[in-house]
């Protein structure tokens, strides 16, 4: 029996090695070979991630709204307040991209997105407009929060309702959508600087630009026309309201319009996704300048810096918007830079960024992206990272933008592949060696056998229960502890008297 249990444990180790260390890089390399990463087209990986994420996003959104946890999150907990709504916008924008590809004739994803994801679209839009998810902005702006600045939240409301109407045509909260589009456009147009605050005394031009994009998209479903207003709105990001490099700043003073920070990677990659739909010529000029000042090749990787080289800023840091900054590379800047590059037709930049992303995220056999899941807010926005990845991979180039293809891979892709494979191969070797030795051993002695067998059974049962309750990481941890038992004593492994300790 002990021999069988040890063999069973070795099979578990083999499965963990294949699932966590062999499958992710193999899956990534199969995706990297897709021509749609090097040129216009919907990548196959985007269709697969959408099928994996959609049922999980629908279930999470429904459960979160029903539980009402959003009303209890501290006002200053940025990831707990903003990320559930921001991730929902990412997911809905992804579905718009996928639906457009399906309408254009790409049916490789199977069922039509608006049909397959109907429940998720409904649940996601309802989460964004749920009053309890506005608790934190009410604390900032009071009961008039829907008609007084509050750029970030109102932008997300417009985005979610527009996406739902564009995809489902069900008229959900069209009164609210029309009210927000008209009142926000009027308030922004009346602003002396063309800017408004996200929070009191906090203005982020990237969010203002995203709000303008959402208003333009809403025109298509409401039958309104704000094109002249949007042309005037360019004033908020140019001239004296731009940085010395000619780029929009990360933060500004909404009253004076003056930059309060330098241009940053996370902000300009984000604006690279929105500006092409507003001011195509200006967007191309901005992206060219951004690429010139922020693109770098360092520590075997390529990507966008969080801060330009000329600015004396730390190359190793982290904040809630930038994410980790590693040797100058901004994780958010490079992740959103992937989508910005695709949007601007720069597949020579998008392809290496996509390859780096795919080899890093660690897609597991069940479709979960391990890296983005770990970098998300586990309690309040566990799917933010996966929704962001899906959005970036699904972004199509803006119409009439020149296309520059690319097929060069940085050394980083090969280095990370080796990092993935090495521990997996070691575990496979160890598991096969354990089976061989236990079969050759003439006898096996176990300390406190009943106790160890009970502990082994309990840990494996707990792992199964944790998995089915949705606690994947806990289930894996319990499984790993479980395969450590039963521990055996020293014994004779062969006629030659080799002695070893089996665990």
CSV table of C-alpha atoms in Angstrom, one decimal:
chain,number,residue,atom,x,y,z
A,1,UNK,CA,0.0,0.0,0.0
A,2,UNK,CA,2.8,2.4,0.9
A,3,UNK,CA,4.5,1.7,-2.4
A,4,UNK,CA,1.2,2.5,-4.3
A,5,UNK,CA,0.8,5.7,-2.3
A,6,UNK,CA,4.3,6.9,-3.1
A,7,UNK,CA,3.8,6.0,-6.8
A,8,UNK,CA,0.5,8.0,-6.7
A,9,UNK,CA,2.3,11.0,-5.1
A,10,UNK,CA,4.9,10.8,-7.9
A,11,UNK,CA,2.1,10.9,-10.5
A,12,UNK,CA,0.7,14.1,-8.7
A,13,UNK,CA,4.2,15.6,-8.9
A,14,UNK,CA,4.4,14.8,-12.6
A,15,UNK,CA,1.0,16.4,-13.2
A,16,UNK,CA,2.0,19.5,-11.3
A,17,UNK,CA,5.2,19.7,-13.2
A,18,UNK,CA,3.5,19.5,-16.5
A,19,UNK,CA,0.6,21.8,-15.6
A,20,UNK,CA,2.6,24.5,-14.0
A,21,UNK,CA,6.0,24.4,-15.7
A,22,UNK,CA,5.8,22.6,-19.0
A,23,UNK,CA,2.3,23.6,-20.3
A,24,UNK,CA,2.6,27.4,-19.9
A,25,UNK,CA,5.7,27.9,-22.1
A,26,UNK,CA,4.6,25.4,-24.7
A,27,UNK,CA,1.2,27.1,-24.9
A,28,UNK,CA,2.8,30.5,-25.1
A,29,UNK,CA,5.1,29.4,-28.0
A,30,UNK,CA,2.1,28.0,-29.9
A,31,UNK,CA,0.5,31.4,-29.5
A,32,UNK,CA,3.6,33.4,-30.4
A,33,UNK,CA,3.6,31.7,-33.8
A,34,UNK,CA,0.2,33.2,-34.7
A,35,UNK,CA,0.6,35.7,-37.7
A,36,UNK,CA,-2.2,37.8,-36.1
A,37,UNK,CA,0.4,39.0,-33.5
A,38,UNK,CA,2.7,40.3,-36.2
A,39,UNK,CA,0.1,41.9,-38.4
A,40,UNK,CA,-3.6,43.0,-38.3
A,41,UNK,CA,-6.1,40.2,-37.3
A,42,UNK,CA,-7.6,38.8,-34.2
A,43,UNK,CA,-5.1,36.5,-32.4
A,44,UNK,CA,-6.3,33.0,-31.7
A,45,UNK,CA,-5.1,33.4,-28.1
A,46,UNK,CA,-7.7,36.3,-27.7
A,47,UNK,CA,-10.5,34.0,-28.7
A,48,UNK,CA,-9.3,31.3,-26.3
A,49,UNK,CA,-8.9,33.7,-23.3
A,50,UNK,CA,-12.3,35.2,-24.0
A,51,UNK,CA,-13.9,31.7,-23.8
A,52,UNK,CA,-12.1,31.0,-20.6
A,53,UNK,CA,-12.7,34.4,-18.9
A,54,UNK,CA,-16.4,35.0,-19.8
A,55,UNK,CA,-18.1,32.5,-17.5
A,56,UNK,CA,-15.8,33.4,-14.7
A,57,UNK,CA,-16.4,37.1,-15.1
A,58,UNK,CA,-20.1,36.6,-15.2
A,59,UNK,CA,-20.1,34.6,-12.0
A,60,UNK,CA,-17.8,37.0,-10.2
A,61,UNK,CA,-19.8,40.1,-11.2
A,62,UNK,CA,-23.1,38.6,-10.2
A,63,UNK,CA,-21.7,37.4,-6.8
A,64,UNK,CA,-20.0,40.8,-6.1
A,65,UNK,CA,-23.1,42.8,-6.7
A,66,UNK,CA,-25.3,40.4,-4.7
A,67,UNK,CA,-22.8,40.5,-1.8
A,68,UNK,CA,-22.7,44.3,-1.6
A,69,UNK,CA,-19.0,44.3,-0.5
A,70,UNK,CA,-18.3,47.4,-2.5
A,71,UNK,CA,-20.1,49.5,0.0
A,72,UNK,CA,-17.6,48.5,2.7
A,73,UNK,CA,-14.3,49.2,0.9
A,74,UNK,CA,-12.3,52.1,2.3
A,75,UNK,CA,-12.4,55.2,0.1
A,76,UNK,CA,-8.6,55.3,-0.2
A,77,UNK,CA,-8.3,51.7,-1.2
A,78,UNK,CA,-7.6,52.3,-4.9
A,79,UNK,CA,-7.4,48.7,-6.1
A,80,UNK,CA,-10.5,47.8,-4.1
A,81,UNK,CA,-12.6,50.7,-5.4
A,82,UNK,CA,-11.3,51.4,-8.9
A,83,UNK,CA,-10.2,48.0,-10.2
A,84,UNK,CA,-13.5,46.1,-10.1
A,85,UNK,CA,-15.0,48.8,-12.4
A,86,UNK,CA,-11.9,49.4,-14.5
A,87,UNK,CA,-11.5,45.6,-15.1
A,88,UNK,CA,-15.2,45.5,-16.2
A,89,UNK,CA,-14.5,48.2,-18.8
A,90,UNK,CA,-11.5,46.3,-20.1
A,91,UNK,CA,-13.7,43.2,-20.4
A,92,UNK,CA,-16.5,45.0,-22.3
A,93,UNK,CA,-14.0,46.8,-24.6
A,94,UNK,CA,-12.5,43.4,-25.4
A,95,UNK,CA,-16.0,42.1,-26.3
A,96,UNK,CA,-16.5,45.0,-28.7
A,97,UNK,CA,-13.3,44.2,-30.4
A,98,UNK,CA,-14.1,40.5,-30.7
A,99,UNK,CA,-17.6,41.2,-31.9
A,100,UNK,CA,-16.2,43.5,-34.6
A,101,UNK,CA,-13.9,40.7,-35.7
A,102,UNK,CA,-16.8,38.3,-35.8
A,103,UNK,CA,-18.9,40.7,-37.8
A,104,UNK,CA,-16.0,41.1,-40.2
A,105,UNK,CA,-16.0,37.3,-40.9
A,106,UNK,CA,-13.7,35.9,-38.3
A,107,UNK,CA,-15.8,33.1,-36.8
A,108,UNK,CA,-12.8,31.1,-35.4
A,109,UNK,CA,-14.1,31.9,-31.9
A,110,UNK,CA,-17.2,29.8,-32.4
A,111,UNK,CA,-20.5,31.4,-31.2
A,112,UNK,CA,-21.1,35.1,-31.8
A,113,UNK,CA,-19.6,37.0,-28.8
A,114,UNK,CA,-22.8,39.0,-28.0
A,115,UNK,CA,-24.6,35.6,-27.8
A,116,UNK,CA,-22.0,33.6,-25.9
A,117,UNK,CA,-21.2,36.4,-23.4
A,118,UNK,CA,-24.7,37.8,-23.0
A,119,UNK,CA,-24.9,37.0,-19.3
A,120,UNK,CA,-21.4,38.4,-18.7
A,121,UNK,CA,-22.2,41.6,-20.6
A,122,UNK,CA,-25.4,42.1,-18.5
A,123,UNK,CA,-23.7,41.3,-15.2
A,124,UNK,CA,-20.7,43.5,-15.9
A,125,UNK,CA,-22.7,46.6,-16.9
A,126,UNK,CA,-24.9,46.2,-13.9
A,127,UNK,CA,-21.9,46.0,-11.6
A,128,UNK,CA,-20.5,49.3,-13.0
A,129,UNK,CA,-23.7,51.2,-12.4
A,130,UNK,CA,-24.5,49.5,-9.1
A,131,UNK,CA,-24.9,52.4,-6.6
A,132,UNK,CA,-22.9,50.5,-3.9
A,133,UNK,CA,-19.9,50.5,-6.3
A,134,UNK,CA,-20.1,54.3,-6.3
A,135,UNK,CA,-19.7,54.5,-2.5
A,136,UNK,CA,-16.2,55.7,-2.7
A,137,UNK,CA,-16.9,58.5,-5.2
A,138,UNK,CA,-19.9,59.7,-3.1
A,139,UNK,CA,-17.4,60.2,-0.2
A,140,UNK,CA,-15.3,62.3,-2.5
A,141,UNK,CA,-18.0,64.3,-4.3
A,142,UNK,CA,-21.2,64.0,-2.3
A,143,UNK,CA,-24.6,63.1,-3.5
A,144,UNK,CA,-24.1,65.2,-6.7
A,145,UNK,CA,-21.3,62.8,-7.8
A,146,UNK,CA,-22.9,62.1,-11.2
A,147,UNK,CA,-22.9,65.8,-12.2
A,148,UNK,CA,-19.8,67.2,-10.7
A,149,UNK,CA,-16.4,66.5,-12.2
A,150,UNK,CA,-15.6,62.9,-11.0
A,151,UNK,CA,-14.1,62.0,-14.4
A,152,UNK,CA,-12.9,58.5,-13.8
A,153,UNK,CA,-16.1,57.1,-12.5
A,154,UNK,CA,-18.4,58.8,-15.0
A,155,UNK,CA,-16.2,57.7,-17.8
A,156,UNK,CA,-16.6,54.1,-16.7
A,157,UNK,CA,-20.4,54.5,-16.5
A,158,UNK,CA,-20.5,55.8,-20.1
A,159,UNK,CA,-18.2,53.1,-21.2
A,160,UNK,CA,-20.2,50.2,-19.7
A,161,UNK,CA,-23.6,51.4,-20.8
A,162,UNK,CA,-22.3,52.1,-24.3
A,163,UNK,CA,-20.8,48.7,-24.7
A,164,UNK,CA,-23.9,46.9,-23.5
A,165,UNK,CA,-26.1,48.9,-25.8
A,166,UNK,CA,-23.8,48.3,-28.8
A,167,UNK,CA,-23.6,44.6,-28.1
A,168,UNK,CA,-27.1,43.7,-26.8
A,169,UNK,CA,-29.4,46.6,-28.0
A,170,UNK,CA,-31.6,46.1,-24.9
A,171,UNK,CA,-32.0,49.8,-23.9
A,172,UNK,CA,-30.5,49.2,-20.4
A,173,UNK,CA,-30.3,52.5,-18.5
A,174,UNK,CA,-30.3,54.6,-21.6
A,175,UNK,CA,-31.6,57.5,-19.6
A,176,UNK,CA,-28.5,57.4,-17.4
A,177,UNK,CA,-26.2,57.1,-20.4
A,178,UNK,CA,-27.7,60.1,-22.2
A,179,UNK,CA,-27.7,62.2,-19.1
A,180,UNK,CA,-24.0,61.4,-18.4
A,181,UNK,CA,-22.9,62.0,-22.0
A,182,UNK,CA,-24.7,65.4,-22.3
A,183,UNK,CA,-23.8,66.7,-18.8
A,184,UNK,CA,-20.2,65.6,-18.8
A,185,UNK,CA,-19.6,67.0,-22.3
A,186,UNK,CA,-21.2,70.3,-21.3
A,187,UNK,CA,-19.2,70.5,-18.1
A,188,UNK,CA,-15.9,69.7,-19.8
A,189,UNK,CA,-16.5,72.1,-22.7
A,190,UNK,CA,-17.2,74.9,-20.2
A,191,UNK,CA,-14.0,74.2,-18.3
A,192,UNK,CA,-11.4,77.0,-18.9
A,193,UNK,CA,-8.7,74.4,-19.4
A,194,UNK,CA,-10.5,71.5,-21.0
A,195,UNK,CA,-9.8,69.4,-18.0
A,196,UNK,CA,-11.7,68.2,-14.9
A,197,UNK,CA,-10.7,66.4,-11.7
A,198,UNK,CA,-10.9,62.7,-11.1
A,199,UNK,CA,-10.9,63.3,-7.4
A,200,UNK,CA,-10.8,66.7,-5.6
A,201,UNK,CA,-7.5,68.4,-6.6
A,202,UNK,CA,-6.4,65.3,-8.6
A,203,UNK,CA,-6.6,65.5,-12.4
A,204,UNK,CA,-5.3,62.8,-14.7
A,205,UNK,CA,-5.4,63.8,-18.4
A,206,UNK,CA,-5.4,60.2,-19.5
A,207,UNK,CA,-8.8,59.7,-17.9
A,208,UNK,CA,-10.2,62.9,-19.5
A,209,UNK,CA,-9.0,61.6,-22.9
A,210,UNK,CA,-10.6,58.2,-22.2
A,211,UNK,CA,-13.9,59.9,-21.3
A,212,UNK,CA,-13.8,61.8,-24.6
A,213,UNK,CA,-13.4,58.5,-26.4
A,214,UNK,CA,-16.4,57.1,-24.5
A,215,UNK,CA,-18.5,60.1,-25.5
A,216,UNK,CA,-17.6,59.6,-29.1
A,217,UNK,CA,-18.5,55.9,-28.9
A,218,UNK,CA,-21.8,56.7,-27.2
A,219,UNK,CA,-22.7,59.0,-30.1
A,220,UNK,CA,-23.0,55.9,-32.2
A,221,UNK,CA,-25.7,54.3,-30.0
A,222,UNK,CA,-27.5,57.5,-28.9
A,223,UNK,CA,-27.7,59.1,-32.3
A,224,UNK,CA,-26.0,62.3,-31.0
A,225,UNK,CA,-23.1,64.2,-32.4
A,226,UNK,CA,-20.3,65.7,-30.2
A,227,UNK,CA,-17.7,65.8,-33.0
A,228,UNK,CA,-17.2,69.6,-32.7
A,229,UNK,CA,-16.9,69.4,-29.0
A,230,UNK,CA,-14.3,66.7,-29.3
A,231,UNK,CA,-12.2,68.7,-31.7
A,232,UNK,CA,-12.2,71.6,-29.3
A,233,UNK,CA,-11.3,69.3,-26.4
A,234,UNK,CA,-7.8,68.8,-27.9
A,235,UNK,CA,-6.9,72.1,-26.2
A,236,UNK,CA,-6.6,70.2,-22.9
A,237,UNK,CA,-3.5,68.2,-24.0
A,238,UNK,CA,-1.5,70.5,-26.3
A,239,UNK,CA,0.4,73.8,-26.2
A,240,UNK,CA,1.3,75.0,-22.6
A,241,UNK,CA,-0.8,72.1,-21.2
A,242,UNK,CA,1.7,69.5,-22.7
A,243,UNK,CA,5.1,68.6,-21.3
A,244,UNK,CA,8.3,70.0,-22.8
A,245,UNK,CA,8.5,66.9,-24.9
A,246,UNK,CA,5.1,67.7,-26.4
A,247,UNK,CA,3.4,64.8,-24.7
A,248,UNK,CA,0.3,64.9,-22.4
A,249,UNK,CA,1.4,64.8,-18.7
A,250,UNK,CA,0.5,62.0,-16.3
A,251,UNK,CA,-1.1,64.6,-13.9
A,252,UNK,CA,-2.1,68.2,-14.3
A,253,UNK,CA,-3.8,71.1,-12.5
A,254,UNK,CA,-7.4,71.2,-13.8
A,255,UNK,CA,-7.8,74.9,-12.9
A,256,UNK,CA,-4.6,76.1,-14.6
A,257,UNK,CA,-4.1,73.3,-17.1
A,258,UNK,CA,-0.4,73.2,-16.3
A,259,UNK,CA,1.3,69.8,-16.0
A,260,UNK,CA,2.0,68.7,-12.4
A,261,UNK,CA,4.2,65.8,-13.5
A,262,UNK,CA,6.2,64.6,-16.4
A,263,UNK,CA,4.9,62.4,-19.1
A,264,UNK,CA,4.9,58.8,-17.8
A,265,UNK,CA,4.7,55.4,-19.5
A,266,UNK,CA,1.5,54.2,-17.9
A,267,UNK,CA,-0.3,57.4,-18.9
A,268,UNK,CA,0.9,57.7,-22.5
A,269,UNK,CA,0.4,54.0,-23.3
A,270,UNK,CA,-3.2,54.4,-22.0
A,271,UNK,CA,-3.6,57.5,-24.1
A,272,UNK,CA,-2.1,55.7,-27.1
A,273,UNK,CA,-5.2,53.4,-26.9
A,274,UNK,CA,-7.8,56.3,-26.9
A,275,UNK,CA,-6.3,59.2,-28.9
A,276,UNK,CA,-6.5,57.5,-32.3
A,277,UNK,CA,-10.3,57.5,-32.2
A,278,UNK,CA,-10.3,61.2,-31.4
A,279,UNK,CA,-7.6,63.0,-33.3
A,280,UNK,CA,-5.8,60.6,-35.6
A,281,UNK,CA,-3.1,62.9,-36.9
A,282,UNK,CA,-2.2,64.1,-33.4
A,283,UNK,CA,-2.4,60.6,-32.0
A,284,UNK,CA,0.2,59.4,-34.5
A,285,UNK,CA,2.5,62.3,-33.7
A,286,UNK,CA,2.2,61.6,-30.0
A,287,UNK,CA,2.9,57.9,-30.4
A,288,UNK,CA,5.9,58.5,-32.5
A,289,UNK,CA,7.4,60.9,-29.9
A,290,UNK,CA,6.5,58.5,-27.1
A,291,UNK,CA,8.1,55.6,-28.8
A,292,UNK,CA,11.2,57.7,-29.4
A,293,UNK,CA,11.6,58.8,-25.8
A,294,UNK,CA,10.4,55.7,-23.9
A,295,UNK,CA,11.2,52.6,-25.9
A,296,UNK,CA,14.2,50.7,-24.5
A,297,UNK,CA,16.0,47.3,-24.8
A,298,UNK,CA,17.5,46.4,-21.5
A,299,UNK,CA,18.2,43.2,-19.5
A,300,UNK,CA,17.3,41.1,-22.6
A,301,UNK,CA,13.8,42.6,-22.8
A,302,UNK,CA,12.2,45.4,-24.8
A,303,UNK,CA,9.4,47.6,-23.6
A,304,UNK,CA,8.3,51.1,-22.6
A,305,UNK,CA,9.9,52.9,-19.7
A,306,UNK,CA,7.8,54.3,-17.0
A,307,UNK,CA,10.0,57.5,-17.0
A,308,UNK,CA,12.1,58.8,-19.9
A,309,UNK,CA,15.8,58.3,-19.7
A,310,UNK,CA,16.4,62.1,-19.4
A,311,UNK,CA,14.4,62.2,-16.2
A,312,UNK,CA,16.2,61.4,-13.0
A,313,UNK,CA,13.7,58.8,-11.8
A,314,UNK,CA,14.2,55.4,-10.1
A,315,UNK,CA,14.5,52.4,-12.4
A,316,UNK,CA,13.3,50.0,-9.7
A,317,UNK,CA,10.0,51.1,-8.0
A,318,UNK,CA,6.3,50.4,-7.9
A,319,UNK,CA,3.0,52.2,-7.6
A,320,UNK,CA,-0.6,51.4,-8.1
A,321,UNK,CA,-0.8,52.8,-11.6
A,322,UNK,CA,2.7,51.9,-13.0
A,323,UNK,CA,2.8,48.5,-11.3
A,324,UNK,CA,6.4,47.2,-10.9
A,325,UNK,CA,9.1,49.2,-12.6
A,326,UNK,CA,11.9,46.8,-13.5
A,327,UNK,CA,15.2,48.2,-14.8
A,328,UNK,CA,13.2,51.1,-16.1
A,329,UNK,CA,10.6,48.9,-17.9
A,330,UNK,CA,7.1,49.8,-16.7
A,331,UNK,CA,4.9,46.7,-16.4
A,332,UNK,CA,1.7,48.8,-17.0
A,333,UNK,CA,3.5,50.9,-19.6
A,334,UNK,CA,4.6,47.9,-21.6
A,335,UNK,CA,1.3,45.9,-21.1
A,336,UNK,CA,-0.9,48.8,-22.3
A,337,UNK,CA,1.9,49.7,-24.8
A,338,UNK,CA,1.0,46.4,-26.5
A,339,UNK,CA,-2.5,47.6,-27.2
A,340,UNK,CA,-1.3,51.1,-28.0
A,341,UNK,CA,1.1,49.8,-30.6
A,342,UNK,CA,-1.5,47.6,-32.2
A,343,UNK,CA,-3.9,50.6,-32.2
A,344,UNK,CA,-1.3,52.7,-34.0
A,345,UNK,CA,-0.4,50.0,-36.5
A,346,UNK,CA,3.0,49.5,-35.0
A,347,UNK,CA,3.2,45.7,-35.0
A,348,UNK,CA,7.0,45.9,-35.0
A,349,UNK,CA,6.5,47.0,-31.3
A,350,UNK,CA,3.4,45.0,-30.6
A,351,UNK,CA,4.8,41.6,-31.6
A,352,UNK,CA,7.8,41.5,-29.2
A,353,UNK,CA,5.6,42.9,-26.4
A,354,UNK,CA,2.9,40.3,-27.1
A,355,UNK,CA,5.6,37.5,-27.1
A,356,UNK,CA,7.0,38.8,-23.8
A,357,UNK,CA,3.5,39.0,-22.3
A,358,UNK,CA,2.5,35.5,-23.4
A,359,UNK,CA,5.7,33.8,-22.1
A,360,UNK,CA,5.4,35.7,-18.8
A,361,UNK,CA,1.7,35.4,-17.8
A,362,UNK,CA,1.7,31.6,-17.3
A,363,UNK,CA,-1.5,30.4,-18.8
A,364,UNK,CA,-2.5,27.2,-16.9
A,365,UNK,CA,-4.4,24.2,-18.4
A,366,UNK,CA,-7.7,25.6,-16.9
A,367,UNK,CA,-7.3,28.9,-18.8
A,368,UNK,CA,-6.3,31.0,-15.8
A,369,UNK,CA,-3.4,33.4,-16.3
A,370,UNK,CA,-1.3,32.9,-13.2
A,371,UNK,CA,0.8,36.1,-13.4
A,372,UNK,CA,-2.1,38.5,-13.9
A,373,UNK,CA,-4.1,36.8,-11.3
A,374,UNK,CA,-1.4,37.2,-8.7
A,375,UNK,CA,-0.9,40.9,-9.6
A,376,UNK,CA,-4.7,41.6,-9.3
A,377,UNK,CA,-6.6,42.4,-6.1
A,378,UNK,CA,-7.5,38.8,-4.9
A,379,UNK,CA,-10.5,39.9,-2.8
A,380,UNK,CA,-12.0,42.8,-4.8
A,381,UNK,CA,-10.8,42.5,-8.4
A,382,UNK,CA,-9.3,39.1,-9.0
A,383,UNK,CA,-10.0,39.1,-12.8
A,384,UNK,CA,-8.6,42.6,-13.6
A,385,UNK,CA,-5.3,41.4,-14.9
A,386,UNK,CA,-6.8,38.8,-17.2
A,387,UNK,CA,-9.4,41.3,-18.5
A,388,UNK,CA,-6.6,43.7,-19.2
A,389,UNK,CA,-4.5,41.1,-21.1
A,390,UNK,CA,-7.6,40.1,-23.2
A,391,UNK,CA,-8.2,43.8,-24.1
A,392,UNK,CA,-4.6,44.4,-25.2
A,393,UNK,CA,-4.5,41.3,-27.4
A,394,UNK,CA,-7.8,42.1,-29.0
A,395,UNK,CA,-7.1,45.7,-30.0
A,396,UNK,CA,-7.3,46.2,-33.8
A,397,UNK,CA,-5.4,49.0,-35.6
A,398,UNK,CA,-7.2,52.2,-36.2
A,399,UNK,CA,-8.7,52.6,-39.7
A,400,UNK,CA,-6.4,54.2,-42.3
A,401,UNK,CA,-3.3,54.1,-40.0
A,402,UNK,CA,-0.2,52.9,-41.8
A,403,UNK,CA,0.9,49.3,-40.8
A,404,UNK,CA,4.4,48.4,-39.8
A,405,UNK,CA,4.8,44.6,-39.3
A,406,UNK,CA,7.5,42.9,-37.2
A,407,UNK,CA,8.8,39.5,-36.4
A,408,UNK,CA,11.8,39.9,-34.1
A,409,UNK,CA,11.8,38.3,-30.7
A,410,UNK,CA,13.9,39.6,-27.8
A,411,UNK,CA,16.2,37.3,-25.9
A,412,UNK,CA,13.9,37.7,-22.9
A,413,UNK,CA,11.4,35.2,-24.5
A,414,UNK,CA,14.0,32.5,-24.7
A,415,UNK,CA,15.4,33.2,-21.2
A,416,UNK,CA,11.9,33.0,-19.6
A,417,UNK,CA,11.2,29.8,-21.5
A,418,UNK,CA,14.2,28.2,-19.9
A,419,UNK,CA,13.2,29.5,-16.5
A,420,UNK,CA,9.8,27.8,-16.9
A,421,UNK,CA,11.1,24.5,-18.2
A,422,UNK,CA,14.0,23.9,-15.9
A,423,UNK,CA,12.1,23.3,-12.6
A,424,UNK,CA,9.5,21.3,-14.5
A,425,UNK,CA,12.1,19.0,-15.9
A,426,UNK,CA,13.8,18.6,-12.5
A,427,UNK,CA,10.4,17.6,-10.9
A,428,UNK,CA,9.7,15.1,-13.7
A,429,UNK,CA,13.2,13.6,-13.2
A,430,UNK,CA,12.6,13.4,-9.4
A,431,UNK,CA,9.2,11.8,-9.7
A,432,UNK,CA,10.4,9.1,-12.1
A,433,UNK,CA,13.4,8.5,-10.0
A,434,UNK,CA,11.3,8.1,-6.9
A,435,UNK,CA,9.0,5.5,-8.6
A,436,UNK,CA,12.0,3.6,-9.8
A,437,UNK,CA,13.7,3.5,-6.4
A,438,UNK,CA,10.6,2.6,-4.4
A,439,UNK,CA,9.9,-0.3,-6.8
A,440,UNK,CA,13.5,-1.6,-6.4
A,441,UNK,CA,13.6,-1.2,-2.6
A,442,UNK,CA,13.2,-4.6,-0.8
A,443,UNK,CA,11.4,-3.1,2.1
A,444,UNK,CA,9.8,0.2,3.1
A,445,UNK,CA,9.6,1.4,6.7
A,446,UNK,CA,7.2,4.2,7.6
A,447,UNK,CA,7.3,6.2,10.8
A,448,UNK,CA,3.9,6.4,12.6
A,449,UNK,CA,2.1,4.8,9.5
A,450,UNK,CA,-1.5,5.4,10.6
A,451,UNK,CA,-0.8,9.0,11.5
A,452,UNK,CA,0.9,9.7,8.2
A,453,UNK,CA,-1.7,7.9,6.2
A,454,UNK,CA,-4.4,9.9,7.9
A,455,UNK,CA,-2.5,13.2,7.3
A,456,UNK,CA,-2.0,12.3,3.6
A,457,UNK,CA,-5.6,11.4,3.1
A,458,UNK,CA,-6.8,14.6,5.0
A,459,UNK,CA,-4.6,16.9,3.0
A,460,UNK,CA,-5.6,15.5,-0.4
A,461,UNK,CA,-9.3,15.6,0.5
A,462,UNK,CA,-8.9,19.2,1.7
A,463,UNK,CA,-7.1,20.1,-1.5
A,464,UNK,CA,-10.0,18.7,-3.6
A,465,UNK,CA,-12.6,20.6,-1.5
A,466,UNK,CA,-10.6,23.9,-1.7
A,467,UNK,CA,-10.4,23.5,-5.5
A,468,UNK,CA,-14.2,23.0,-5.9
A,469,UNK,CA,-14.9,25.9,-3.6
A,470,UNK,CA,-12.8,28.1,-5.9
A,471,UNK,CA,-9.7,28.5,-3.7
A,472,UNK,CA,-7.2,27.3,-6.3
A,473,UNK,CA,-4.0,28.5,-4.7
A,474,UNK,CA,-5.0,27.0,-1.3
A,475,UNK,CA,-5.8,23.7,-3.0
A,476,UNK,CA,-2.5,23.6,-4.7
A,477,UNK,CA,-0.6,24.3,-1.5
A,478,UNK,CA,-2.5,21.6,0.3
A,479,UNK,CA,-1.8,19.2,-2.5
A,480,UNK,CA,1.9,20.0,-2.3
A,481,UNK,CA,2.0,19.3,1.4
A,482,UNK,CA,0.0,16.1,0.9
A,483,UNK,CA,2.6,14.6,-1.5
A,484,UNK,CA,5.3,14.9,1.2
A,485,UNK,CA,3.6,12.1,3.1
A,486,UNK,CA,4.1,9.3,3.9
A,487,UNK,CA,7.7,9.9,4.7
A,488,UNK,CA,9.8,6.7,4.9
A,489,UNK,CA,12.9,5.7,6.8
A,490,UNK,CA,16.3,4.7,5.3
A,491,UNK,CA,16.1,1.4,3.6
A,492,UNK,CA,18.1,-0.8,1.3
A,493,UNK,CA,17.4,0.2,-2.3
A,494,UNK,CA,19.5,-2.4,-4.1
A,495,UNK,CA,21.6,-5.5,-3.6
A,496,UNK,CA,24.7,-3.3,-3.6
A,497,UNK,CA,23.4,-1.6,-0.4
A,498,UNK,CA,22.6,1.9,-1.7
A,499,UNK,CA,20.9,3.8,1.2
A,500,UNK,CA,18.7,6.8,0.6
A,501,UNK,CA,15.7,8.6,2.2
A,502,UNK,CA,12.5,8.4,0.3
A,503,UNK,CA,10.1,11.3,0.7
